[in-house]
């Protein structure tokens, strides 16, 4: 190499010039390749785009975490609950088979509010259970009596049937529905483990409200 001060040729590893004594400053070769293997490149994301990305993450988390918490209720689950209400003489369970708007409408018609409505509902279920006990014959108690069911058929209601239901709902200031089915079931009256009577072709009209199937009215088998 050459001295950076006097220009005379000196050895490549010299730190000082042997002629003028000047300290040698290494010359950086700008054309030499730069090793970027271990360097991380930082990508700056605009603030607006960051907000969009955060929004997407929130939506995804909501779908993953919250959605499983919102459970749908099938037709079978609703009928199961209906039968439990009768067998347990529990008006609270009976209320759960109907839509919230319908329940509020019925409760508002009762002078004593929800408590009075529940009381009347429990009395109604008690009388129904007593009637079933009478049909079962002697030697049994109310606790021995139960109803079991099987679904015979499920069909979509006709436009005429849906219109008729919506007319009634409109009178009760309840939003109209469009997903309505007619469910036909057969019932078996049991006393203990014995089957004592069958009731065939009991029709139950059901509507889907939000994520749940509900009975349009919870007195479908009140005339047994």
Tab-separated table of C-alpha atoms in Angstrom:
chain	number	residue	atom	x	y	z
A	1	UNK	CA	0.000	0.000	0.000
A	2	UNK	CA	1.004	3.675	-0.171
A	3	UNK	CA	1.390	6.198	2.650
A	4	UNK	CA	-1.734	8.289	2.991
A	5	UNK	CA	0.451	11.406	3.604
A	6	UNK	CA	3.661	11.226	1.553
A	7	UNK	CA	2.491	8.690	-1.023
A	8	UNK	CA	5.520	6.381	-0.769
A	9	UNK	CA	5.014	2.636	-0.944
A	10	UNK	CA	5.097	0.855	2.400
A	11	UNK	CA	4.161	-2.649	3.616
A	12	UNK	CA	0.465	-3.508	3.689
A	13	UNK	CA	0.393	-4.088	7.476
A	14	UNK	CA	2.154	-0.839	8.441
A	15	UNK	CA	0.441	1.365	11.004
A	16	UNK	CA	2.974	4.204	10.537
A	17	UNK	CA	4.878	5.374	7.459
A	18	UNK	CA	8.562	4.462	7.686
A	19	UNK	CA	9.416	7.574	5.671
A	20	UNK	CA	7.359	10.398	7.171
A	21	UNK	CA	6.051	8.718	10.323
A	22	UNK	CA	2.378	9.480	9.552
A	23	UNK	CA	-0.215	7.204	11.098
A	24	UNK	CA	-1.971	5.206	8.465
A	25	UNK	CA	-5.786	5.370	8.316
A	26	UNK	CA	-7.427	2.258	6.836
A	27	UNK	CA	-9.243	2.966	3.612
A	28	UNK	CA	-12.728	1.505	3.494
A	29	UNK	CA	-13.669	-0.148	0.244
A	30	UNK	CA	-17.185	1.091	-0.485
A	31	UNK	CA	-17.502	-1.490	-3.220
A	32	UNK	CA	-16.982	-4.416	-0.826
A	33	UNK	CA	-20.113	-6.540	-0.212
A	34	UNK	CA	-21.861	-5.897	3.083
A	35	UNK	CA	-22.949	-8.897	5.154
A	36	UNK	CA	-26.592	-8.352	6.015
A	37	UNK	CA	-27.273	-11.858	7.216
A	38	UNK	CA	-27.271	-10.861	10.876
A	39	UNK	CA	-28.910	-7.459	10.419
A	40	UNK	CA	-32.672	-7.105	10.951
A	41	UNK	CA	-34.568	-4.698	8.772
A	42	UNK	CA	-37.215	-2.690	10.607
A	43	UNK	CA	-40.378	-2.059	8.632
A	44	UNK	CA	-42.298	0.983	9.718
A	45	UNK	CA	-46.090	0.515	9.561
A	46	UNK	CA	-48.163	3.697	9.232
A	47	UNK	CA	-50.402	4.433	12.252
A	48	UNK	CA	-53.566	4.082	10.159
A	49	UNK	CA	-52.555	0.602	9.016
A	50	UNK	CA	-51.709	-0.367	12.604
A	51	UNK	CA	-55.266	0.485	13.666
A	52	UNK	CA	-56.666	-1.640	10.837
A	53	UNK	CA	-54.466	-4.599	11.822
A	54	UNK	CA	-55.452	-4.270	15.499
A	55	UNK	CA	-59.115	-4.140	14.462
A	56	UNK	CA	-58.751	-7.348	12.450
A	57	UNK	CA	-57.071	-9.084	15.403
A	58	UNK	CA	-59.909	-8.005	17.730
A	59	UNK	CA	-62.552	-9.346	15.332
A	60	UNK	CA	-60.737	-12.672	14.966
A	61	UNK	CA	-60.398	-13.041	18.742
A	62	UNK	CA	-64.085	-12.222	19.170
A	63	UNK	CA	-65.027	-14.975	16.716
A	64	UNK	CA	-62.725	-17.478	18.411
A	65	UNK	CA	-63.560	-16.639	22.050
A	66	UNK	CA	-67.029	-15.117	22.169
A	67	UNK	CA	-68.857	-17.061	19.465
A	68	UNK	CA	-68.571	-20.460	21.218
A	69	UNK	CA	-70.176	-18.837	24.271
A	70	UNK	CA	-73.322	-18.032	22.261
A	71	UNK	CA	-74.992	-21.418	22.177
A	72	UNK	CA	-77.736	-22.312	19.773
A	73	UNK	CA	-80.771	-24.202	21.022
A	74	UNK	CA	-82.154	-26.887	18.760
A	75	UNK	CA	-85.759	-27.993	18.367
A	76	UNK	CA	-84.993	-31.142	20.372
A	77	UNK	CA	-83.418	-29.139	23.221
A	78	UNK	CA	-86.484	-26.896	23.430
A	79	UNK	CA	-88.891	-29.831	23.576
A	80	UNK	CA	-86.658	-31.502	26.186
A	81	UNK	CA	-86.942	-28.373	28.320
A	82	UNK	CA	-90.707	-28.246	27.774
A	83	UNK	CA	-91.106	-31.822	28.993
A	84	UNK	CA	-88.867	-31.155	31.993
A	85	UNK	CA	-91.070	-28.196	32.894
A	86	UNK	CA	-94.156	-30.422	32.926
A	87	UNK	CA	-92.519	-33.322	34.737
A	88	UNK	CA	-90.917	-31.035	37.344
A	89	UNK	CA	-93.944	-28.678	37.518
A	90	UNK	CA	-91.484	-25.822	36.999
A	91	UNK	CA	-92.876	-22.671	35.378
A	92	UNK	CA	-89.405	-21.115	35.174
A	93	UNK	CA	-88.379	-23.854	32.750
A	94	UNK	CA	-91.641	-23.394	30.856
A	95	UNK	CA	-90.834	-19.694	30.423
A	96	UNK	CA	-87.438	-20.587	28.975
A	97	UNK	CA	-89.104	-22.426	26.100
A	98	UNK	CA	-90.617	-19.158	24.812
A	99	UNK	CA	-89.018	-16.054	23.344
A	100	UNK	CA	-88.024	-13.254	25.706
A	101	UNK	CA	-90.408	-10.787	24.036
A	102	UNK	CA	-93.329	-13.189	24.381
A	103	UNK	CA	-92.567	-13.830	28.038
A	104	UNK	CA	-92.379	-10.086	28.736
A	105	UNK	CA	-95.730	-9.594	27.021
A	106	UNK	CA	-97.390	-12.290	29.140
A	107	UNK	CA	-95.812	-11.021	32.360
A	108	UNK	CA	-96.937	-7.454	31.640
A	109	UNK	CA	-100.505	-8.739	31.354
A	110	UNK	CA	-100.262	-10.160	34.877
A	111	UNK	CA	-101.010	-7.625	37.597
A	112	UNK	CA	-98.513	-9.215	39.994
A	113	UNK	CA	-95.644	-9.183	37.489
A	114	UNK	CA	-93.194	-12.033	37.049
A	115	UNK	CA	-93.669	-13.527	40.531
A	116	UNK	CA	-97.430	-13.809	40.035
A	117	UNK	CA	-96.988	-15.204	36.537
A	118	UNK	CA	-94.616	-17.894	37.820
A	119	UNK	CA	-97.041	-18.725	40.613
A	120	UNK	CA	-99.936	-19.099	38.172
A	121	UNK	CA	-97.718	-21.155	35.861
A	122	UNK	CA	-96.750	-23.561	38.644
A	123	UNK	CA	-100.419	-23.966	39.563
A	124	UNK	CA	-101.278	-24.675	35.942
A	125	UNK	CA	-98.559	-27.340	35.738
A	126	UNK	CA	-99.708	-28.877	39.017
A	127	UNK	CA	-103.258	-29.231	37.691
A	128	UNK	CA	-101.922	-30.723	34.462
A	129	UNK	CA	-99.848	-33.247	36.417
A	130	UNK	CA	-102.879	-34.144	38.553
A	131	UNK	CA	-104.870	-34.780	35.381
A	132	UNK	CA	-102.147	-37.094	34.103
A	133	UNK	CA	-102.089	-38.860	37.477
A	134	UNK	CA	-105.822	-39.438	37.234
A	135	UNK	CA	-105.407	-41.008	33.797
A	136	UNK	CA	-102.671	-43.306	35.122
A	137	UNK	CA	-105.046	-44.811	37.682
A	138	UNK	CA	-104.649	-45.467	41.400
A	139	UNK	CA	-101.592	-46.432	43.370
A	140	UNK	CA	-99.302	-43.723	42.048
A	141	UNK	CA	-98.080	-40.330	43.268
A	142	UNK	CA	-97.313	-37.162	41.324
A	143	UNK	CA	-93.613	-38.005	41.462
A	144	UNK	CA	-94.318	-41.287	39.636
A	145	UNK	CA	-95.946	-39.522	36.683
A	146	UNK	CA	-93.902	-38.340	33.704
A	147	UNK	CA	-94.209	-37.668	30.002
A	148	UNK	CA	-91.795	-38.869	27.361
A	149	UNK	CA	-91.852	-37.940	23.676
A	150	UNK	CA	-90.668	-38.817	20.206
A	151	UNK	CA	-90.551	-36.477	17.244
A	152	UNK	CA	-92.742	-37.815	14.444
A	153	UNK	CA	-92.111	-35.115	11.827
A	154	UNK	CA	-90.798	-31.599	11.298
A	155	UNK	CA	-91.930	-29.409	8.416
A	156	UNK	CA	-91.620	-25.787	7.378
A	157	UNK	CA	-94.769	-23.809	8.016
A	158	UNK	CA	-96.617	-22.423	5.014
A	159	UNK	CA	-96.703	-18.708	4.238
A	160	UNK	CA	-100.316	-18.639	5.384
A	161	UNK	CA	-99.403	-20.179	8.749
A	162	UNK	CA	-96.507	-17.756	9.198
A	163	UNK	CA	-98.702	-14.768	8.304
A	164	UNK	CA	-101.299	-15.889	10.841
A	165	UNK	CA	-98.637	-16.205	13.546
A	166	UNK	CA	-97.180	-12.795	12.700
A	167	UNK	CA	-100.622	-11.204	12.951
A	168	UNK	CA	-100.837	-12.475	16.521
A	169	UNK	CA	-97.279	-11.358	17.287
A	170	UNK	CA	-98.052	-7.916	15.882
A	171	UNK	CA	-100.975	-7.590	18.276
A	172	UNK	CA	-98.532	-8.336	21.092
A	173	UNK	CA	-95.977	-5.796	19.752
A	174	UNK	CA	-93.512	-8.585	18.966
A	175	UNK	CA	-91.316	-8.494	15.875
A	176	UNK	CA	-92.424	-10.803	13.040
A	177	UNK	CA	-90.568	-14.042	12.329
A	178	UNK	CA	-89.960	-15.967	9.129
A	179	UNK	CA	-88.356	-19.218	10.320
A	180	UNK	CA	-91.293	-21.236	11.683
A	181	UNK	CA	-91.746	-24.999	11.806
A	182	UNK	CA	-94.545	-27.377	12.665
A	183	UNK	CA	-93.286	-30.198	14.849
A	184	UNK	CA	-95.434	-33.272	15.375
A	185	UNK	CA	-94.640	-35.447	18.376
A	186	UNK	CA	-96.054	-38.506	20.075
A	187	UNK	CA	-96.276	-38.587	23.862
A	188	UNK	CA	-96.090	-41.474	26.266
A	189	UNK	CA	-97.523	-41.210	29.773
A	190	UNK	CA	-95.449	-43.153	32.256
A	191	UNK	CA	-96.186	-44.165	35.842
A	192	UNK	CA	-92.866	-45.183	37.280
A	193	UNK	CA	-91.288	-47.343	34.576
A	194	UNK	CA	-94.626	-48.479	33.143
A	195	UNK	CA	-96.168	-46.955	30.025
A	196	UNK	CA	-99.852	-46.382	30.676
A	197	UNK	CA	-101.060	-44.250	27.781
A	198	UNK	CA	-99.992	-42.793	24.441
A	199	UNK	CA	-100.956	-39.535	22.782
A	200	UNK	CA	-100.308	-39.400	19.051
A	201	UNK	CA	-99.851	-36.518	16.623
A	202	UNK	CA	-99.483	-33.618	19.030
A	203	UNK	CA	-98.608	-30.530	16.974
A	204	UNK	CA	-96.211	-27.909	18.314
A	205	UNK	CA	-95.476	-24.728	16.373
A	206	UNK	CA	-91.940	-23.426	16.878
A	207	UNK	CA	-90.128	-20.305	15.699
A	208	UNK	CA	-86.454	-19.434	15.655
A	209	UNK	CA	-85.632	-16.218	17.498
A	210	UNK	CA	-81.977	-15.152	17.255
A	211	UNK	CA	-80.105	-18.379	17.997
A	212	UNK	CA	-82.845	-20.337	19.769
A	213	UNK	CA	-85.880	-22.341	18.769
A	214	UNK	CA	-88.871	-21.316	20.875
A	215	UNK	CA	-92.444	-22.430	21.265
A	216	UNK	CA	-94.839	-19.903	19.781
A	217	UNK	CA	-97.093	-20.637	22.769
A	218	UNK	CA	-96.360	-22.929	25.684
A	219	UNK	CA	-99.834	-24.446	26.024
A	220	UNK	CA	-99.735	-26.842	23.067
A	221	UNK	CA	-100.574	-29.916	25.168
A	222	UNK	CA	-102.741	-28.235	27.788
A	223	UNK	CA	-105.848	-30.057	26.522
A	224	UNK	CA	-104.549	-33.598	27.082
